[in-house]
Amino acid sequence: MAKIKDLDDLDTSEKTNKFIAAADMSKGKKNKGGRPKKDASEKASEQIFINVTPSEKAKIEKSAKALGISVSALCKISLAKFI
């Protein structure tokens, strides 16, 4: 294999140029990864606040931890039974 000593030694054939263009990963869209964004109708943007006693909060947190879910998820699951 010949060493390239000068720019004049580079192969500039059309076939080579097409290969280089196809292999150039800097052009085009990059995949950012992750999940696609939700539609506005699917986003949880509203909040509901409730007051609970310290013992009620402790029970809710204990139940959520036992199920391996967040307090928010536990509340959503519980409310889903009634709405």
PDB file of C-alpha atoms in Angstrom:
ATOM      1  CA  MET A   1       0.000   0.000   0.000  1.00  0.00           C
ATOM      2  CA  ALA A   2       1.426   3.318  -1.068  1.00  0.00           C
ATOM      3  CA  LYS A   3       1.884   6.077   1.451  1.00  0.00           C
ATOM      4  CA  ILE A   4       0.319   9.438   0.752  1.00  0.00           C
ATOM      5  CA  LYS A   5       3.045  12.051   0.802  1.00  0.00           C
ATOM      6  CA  ASP A   6       1.219  14.934  -0.817  1.00  0.00           C
ATOM      7  CA  LEU A   7      -2.344  16.037  -1.496  1.00  0.00           C
ATOM      8  CA  ASP A   8      -1.714  15.250  -5.160  1.00  0.00           C
ATOM      9  CA  ASP A   9      -1.358  11.586  -4.208  1.00  0.00           C
ATOM     10  CA  LEU A  10      -4.950  11.348  -2.946  1.00  0.00           C
ATOM     11  CA  ASP A  11      -7.397   9.309  -4.976  1.00  0.00           C
ATOM     12  CA  THR A  12     -10.066  11.755  -6.121  1.00  0.00           C
ATOM     13  CA  SER A  13     -12.075   9.396  -8.277  1.00  0.00           C
ATOM     14  CA  GLU A  14     -15.868   9.668  -8.218  1.00  0.00           C
ATOM     15  CA  LYS A  15     -16.176   6.260  -6.563  1.00  0.00           C
ATOM     16  CA  THR A  16     -13.879   7.290  -3.724  1.00  0.00           C
ATOM     17  CA  ASN A  17     -15.644  10.622  -3.257  1.00  0.00           C
ATOM     18  CA  LYS A  18     -19.044   8.864  -3.007  1.00  0.00           C
ATOM     19  CA  PHE A  19     -17.635   6.461  -0.418  1.00  0.00           C
ATOM     20  CA  ILE A  20     -16.234   9.319   1.664  1.00  0.00           C
ATOM     21  CA  ALA A  21     -19.514  11.255   1.432  1.00  0.00           C
ATOM     22  CA  ALA A  22     -21.507   8.209   2.540  1.00  0.00           C
ATOM     23  CA  ALA A  23     -19.123   7.508   5.439  1.00  0.00           C
ATOM     24  CA  ASP A  24     -19.109  11.104   6.696  1.00  0.00           C
ATOM     25  CA  MET A  25     -21.160  10.879   9.885  1.00  0.00           C
ATOM     26  CA  SER A  26     -20.943  14.578  10.674  1.00  0.00           C
ATOM     27  CA  LYS A  27     -23.533  15.429   8.054  1.00  0.00           C
ATOM     28  CA  GLY A  28     -27.234  14.844   8.517  1.00  0.00           C
ATOM     29  CA  LYS A  29     -29.363  14.512  11.605  1.00  0.00           C
ATOM     30  CA  LYS A  30     -27.962  13.048  14.756  1.00  0.00           C
ATOM     31  CA  ASN A  31     -30.154  10.801  16.854  1.00  0.00           C
ATOM     32  CA  LYS A  32     -30.367  12.398  20.283  1.00  0.00           C
ATOM     33  CA  GLY A  33     -31.583   9.154  21.807  1.00  0.00           C
ATOM     34  CA  GLY A  34     -34.233   8.797  24.456  1.00  0.00           C
ATOM     35  CA  ARG A  35     -37.953   8.642  24.006  1.00  0.00           C
ATOM     36  CA  PRO A  36     -39.948  10.928  21.735  1.00  0.00           C
ATOM     37  CA  LYS A  37     -41.621  13.975  23.261  1.00  0.00           C
ATOM     38  CA  LYS A  38     -45.218  13.620  24.421  1.00  0.00           C
ATOM     39  CA  ASP A  39     -48.078  15.470  22.776  1.00  0.00           C
ATOM     40  CA  ALA A  40     -49.418  18.428  24.741  1.00  0.00           C
ATOM     41  CA  SER A  41     -52.577  16.452  25.529  1.00  0.00           C
ATOM     42  CA  GLU A  42     -50.529  13.664  27.155  1.00  0.00           C
ATOM     43  CA  LYS A  43     -48.365  15.892  29.345  1.00  0.00           C
ATOM     44  CA  ALA A  44     -49.219  16.014  33.028  1.00  0.00           C
ATOM     45  CA  SER A  45     -49.123  19.762  33.597  1.00  0.00           C
ATOM     46  CA  GLU A  46     -51.858  20.249  36.192  1.00  0.00           C
ATOM     47  CA  GLN A  47     -51.416  19.769  39.907  1.00  0.00           C
ATOM     48  CA  ILE A  48     -53.746  18.814  42.743  1.00  0.00           C
ATOM     49  CA  PHE A  49     -52.710  19.506  46.307  1.00  0.00           C
ATOM     50  CA  ILE A  50     -54.107  17.661  49.321  1.00  0.00           C
ATOM     51  CA  ASN A  51     -53.394  17.998  52.999  1.00  0.00           C
ATOM     52  CA  VAL A  52     -52.701  14.874  55.008  1.00  0.00           C
ATOM     53  CA  THR A  53     -51.609  14.224  58.543  1.00  0.00           C
ATOM     54  CA  PRO A  54     -48.031  13.133  59.217  1.00  0.00           C
ATOM     55  CA  SER A  55     -49.240   9.594  59.967  1.00  0.00           C
ATOM     56  CA  GLU A  56     -51.259   9.459  56.726  1.00  0.00           C
ATOM     57  CA  LYS A  57     -48.228  10.649  54.764  1.00  0.00           C
ATOM     58  CA  ALA A  58     -46.060   7.999  56.412  1.00  0.00           C
ATOM     59  CA  LYS A  59     -48.587   5.271  55.509  1.00  0.00           C
ATOM     60  CA  ILE A  60     -48.786   6.478  51.891  1.00  0.00           C
ATOM     61  CA  GLU A  61     -44.991   6.595  51.563  1.00  0.00           C
ATOM     62  CA  LYS A  62     -44.653   3.143  53.171  1.00  0.00           C
ATOM     63  CA  SER A  63     -47.240   1.657  50.784  1.00  0.00           C
ATOM     64  CA  ALA A  64     -45.587   3.238  47.744  1.00  0.00           C
ATOM     65  CA  LYS A  65     -42.156   1.975  48.804  1.00  0.00           C
ATOM     66  CA  ALA A  66     -43.521  -1.548  49.385  1.00  0.00           C
ATOM     67  CA  LEU A  67     -44.954  -1.533  45.852  1.00  0.00           C
ATOM     68  CA  GLY A  68     -41.747  -0.081  44.409  1.00  0.00           C
ATOM     69  CA  ILE A  69     -43.490   2.982  42.941  1.00  0.00           C
ATOM     70  CA  SER A  70     -43.545   6.701  43.646  1.00  0.00           C
ATOM     71  CA  VAL A  71     -46.089   8.360  45.911  1.00  0.00           C
ATOM     72  CA  SER A  72     -47.418  10.174  42.846  1.00  0.00           C
ATOM     73  CA  ALA A  73     -47.929   6.897  40.973  1.00  0.00           C
ATOM     74  CA  LEU A  74     -49.686   5.366  43.985  1.00  0.00           C
ATOM     75  CA  CYS A  75     -52.048   8.341  44.185  1.00  0.00           C
ATOM     76  CA  LYS A  76     -52.774   8.200  40.452  1.00  0.00           C
ATOM     77  CA  ILE A  77     -53.520   4.467  40.621  1.00  0.00           C
ATOM     78  CA  SER A  78     -55.769   4.968  43.651  1.00  0.00           C
ATOM     79  CA  LEU A  79     -57.660   7.849  42.052  1.00  0.00           C
ATOM     80  CA  ALA A  80     -58.101   5.956  38.782  1.00  0.00           C
ATOM     81  CA  LYS A  81     -60.510   3.610  40.569  1.00  0.00           C
ATOM     82  CA  PHE A  82     -62.936   6.486  41.155  1.00  0.00           C
ATOM     83  CA  ILE A  83     -62.712   8.569  37.984  1.00  0.00           C
TER      84      ILE A  83
END
